[in-house]
Amino acid sequence: MHTELNPGNGNEIDHYGTNGWTVVSVTGDVDLCSSPTIRDAVIRLVDEGHRHFVLDLCQVPFLDSMGLGMIVAITKRIRAHAGSLLLTCTDHRVRKVFKAGGLHSVYAFHDSVSEATRHAPHGSGLAGWPRSRV
């Protein structure tokens, strides 16, 4: 079941569950204007009891520093609730923002939601966050 989290603001944000993961899909730019809405949607889901997330950025053509900061903020919130977060993104320009911010090595990136959700979540994947991945 897909549930749209924020209809009508220029971005599409929806969520659905698969294999124990809550997938939050974002379509459109993740920037100064959209970041607060995305953050609030994820926080609402955490407050409802969701713990293990895939943030699907495959339909995001642009991510700025506010978007990156929002992802760090939701990571901290998810971590505080013993959850985990994976990212899906194939756009090299979006991944470049993570590299520029020094965060590319601390997140697990996947090329698709099906790849990210192949295995059910286990434990608190963010317990040691932030950490460098080898």
Coordinates of C-alpha atoms in Angstrom, one line a residue:
M1 CA 0.0 0.0 0.0
H2 CA 1.3 3.4 -1.0
T3 CA 0.5 6.4 1.2
E4 CA 1.2 9.9 -0.1
L5 CA 2.7 11.9 2.7
N6 CA 2.6 15.4 1.3
P7 CA 0.2 15.9 -1.6
G8 CA 0.4 19.1 -3.7
N9 CA 3.7 20.8 -2.8
G10 CA 5.6 20.2 -6.0
N11 CA 7.3 17.1 -4.7
E12 CA 5.8 13.7 -4.3
I13 CA 6.6 11.9 -1.0
D14 CA 5.0 8.6 -0.3
H15 CA 5.8 5.5 1.8
Y16 CA 5.1 1.8 1.7
G17 CA 6.3 -1.2 3.6
T18 CA 8.2 -4.1 2.1
N19 CA 10.2 -7.0 3.8
G20 CA 10.2 -5.2 7.1
W21 CA 11.4 -1.8 5.6
T22 CA 9.5 1.4 5.4
V23 CA 10.4 2.9 2.0
V24 CA 10.0 6.6 1.7
S25 CA 10.1 7.7 -1.9
V26 CA 10.8 11.2 -2.9
T27 CA 10.3 12.7 -6.4
G28 CA 11.7 16.1 -7.2
D29 CA 14.4 18.3 -5.8
V30 CA 15.5 17.9 -2.2
D31 CA 16.4 21.4 -1.2
L32 CA 15.7 24.3 1.1
C33 CA 12.0 24.3 0.2
S34 CA 11.3 20.6 0.4
S35 CA 13.6 19.4 3.1
P36 CA 11.4 20.4 6.1
T37 CA 8.4 18.6 4.6
I38 CA 10.5 15.4 4.0
R39 CA 12.0 15.6 7.5
D40 CA 8.5 16.0 9.1
A41 CA 7.1 13.1 7.1
V42 CA 9.9 10.8 8.3
I43 CA 9.7 12.0 11.9
R44 CA 5.9 11.3 11.8
L45 CA 6.6 7.7 10.6
V46 CA 9.2 7.2 13.4
D47 CA 6.8 8.5 15.9
E48 CA 4.2 6.0 14.6
G49 CA 6.6 3.2 15.3
H50 CA 8.4 2.7 12.0
R51 CA 12.1 1.9 12.6
H52 CA 13.8 0.6 9.5
F53 CA 13.9 2.9 6.5
V54 CA 14.9 3.1 2.9
L55 CA 15.0 6.7 1.6
D56 CA 14.5 6.3 -2.1
L57 CA 16.2 9.2 -3.9
C58 CA 16.2 7.6 -7.4
Q59 CA 13.8 10.2 -8.7
V60 CA 15.6 13.1 -7.1
P61 CA 17.5 15.2 -9.7
F62 CA 18.9 17.7 -7.3
L63 CA 20.1 17.7 -3.6
D64 CA 21.6 20.7 -1.9
S65 CA 23.3 21.1 1.5
M66 CA 19.9 21.6 3.2
G67 CA 18.8 18.3 1.8
L68 CA 22.0 16.7 3.1
G69 CA 21.4 18.2 6.5
M70 CA 17.9 16.9 6.5
I71 CA 19.1 13.4 5.9
V72 CA 21.6 13.7 8.7
A73 CA 18.8 15.0 11.0
I74 CA 16.5 12.1 10.2
T75 CA 19.4 9.6 10.6
K76 CA 19.9 10.9 14.1
R77 CA 16.2 10.6 14.9
I78 CA 16.0 7.0 13.4
R79 CA 19.2 6.1 15.4
A80 CA 17.7 7.4 18.6
H81 CA 14.8 4.9 18.1
A82 CA 17.2 1.9 17.4
G83 CA 16.4 2.0 13.7
S84 CA 18.3 1.8 10.4
L85 CA 18.5 3.7 7.2
L86 CA 19.5 2.8 3.7
L87 CA 19.6 5.1 0.7
T88 CA 18.8 4.4 -2.9
C89 CA 20.3 6.7 -5.5
T90 CA 21.8 6.2 -9.0
D91 CA 22.4 9.9 -9.9
H92 CA 26.1 10.7 -9.7
R93 CA 25.3 14.4 -9.1
V94 CA 23.3 13.6 -6.0
R95 CA 25.9 11.2 -4.7
K96 CA 28.5 13.9 -5.3
V97 CA 26.8 16.0 -2.7
F98 CA 27.3 13.2 -0.1
K99 CA 31.0 13.0 -1.2
A100 CA 31.5 16.8 -0.9
G101 CA 29.9 16.7 2.6
G102 CA 32.1 13.8 3.7
L103 CA 29.2 11.5 4.2
H104 CA 29.3 9.1 1.2
S105 CA 31.3 6.6 3.2
V106 CA 28.9 6.5 6.2
Y107 CA 25.7 5.6 4.3
A108 CA 24.8 2.4 2.5
F109 CA 23.8 3.3 -1.0
H110 CA 21.9 1.0 -3.3
D111 CA 20.9 1.3 -6.9
S112 CA 17.2 0.3 -6.4
V113 CA 14.6 -0.3 -3.7
S114 CA 14.5 -4.0 -4.5
E115 CA 18.2 -4.3 -3.9
A116 CA 18.1 -2.3 -0.6
T117 CA 15.1 -4.4 0.7
R118 CA 16.4 -7.8 -0.4
H119 CA 17.2 -8.7 3.2
A120 CA 14.9 -8.0 6.1
P121 CA 16.4 -5.5 8.6
H122 CA 18.1 -6.9 11.7
G123 CA 19.3 -5.1 14.8
S124 CA 19.8 -1.4 15.1
G125 CA 21.7 -0.6 11.9
L126 CA 22.6 2.9 13.1
A127 CA 23.9 2.0 16.6
G128 CA 27.4 2.9 15.6
W129 CA 26.5 5.9 13.4
P130 CA 28.4 7.8 12.2
R131 CA 31.1 5.4 11.2
S132 CA 33.3 5.1 8.1
R133 CA 32.6 2.2 5.9
V134 CA 35.6 0.4 4.5

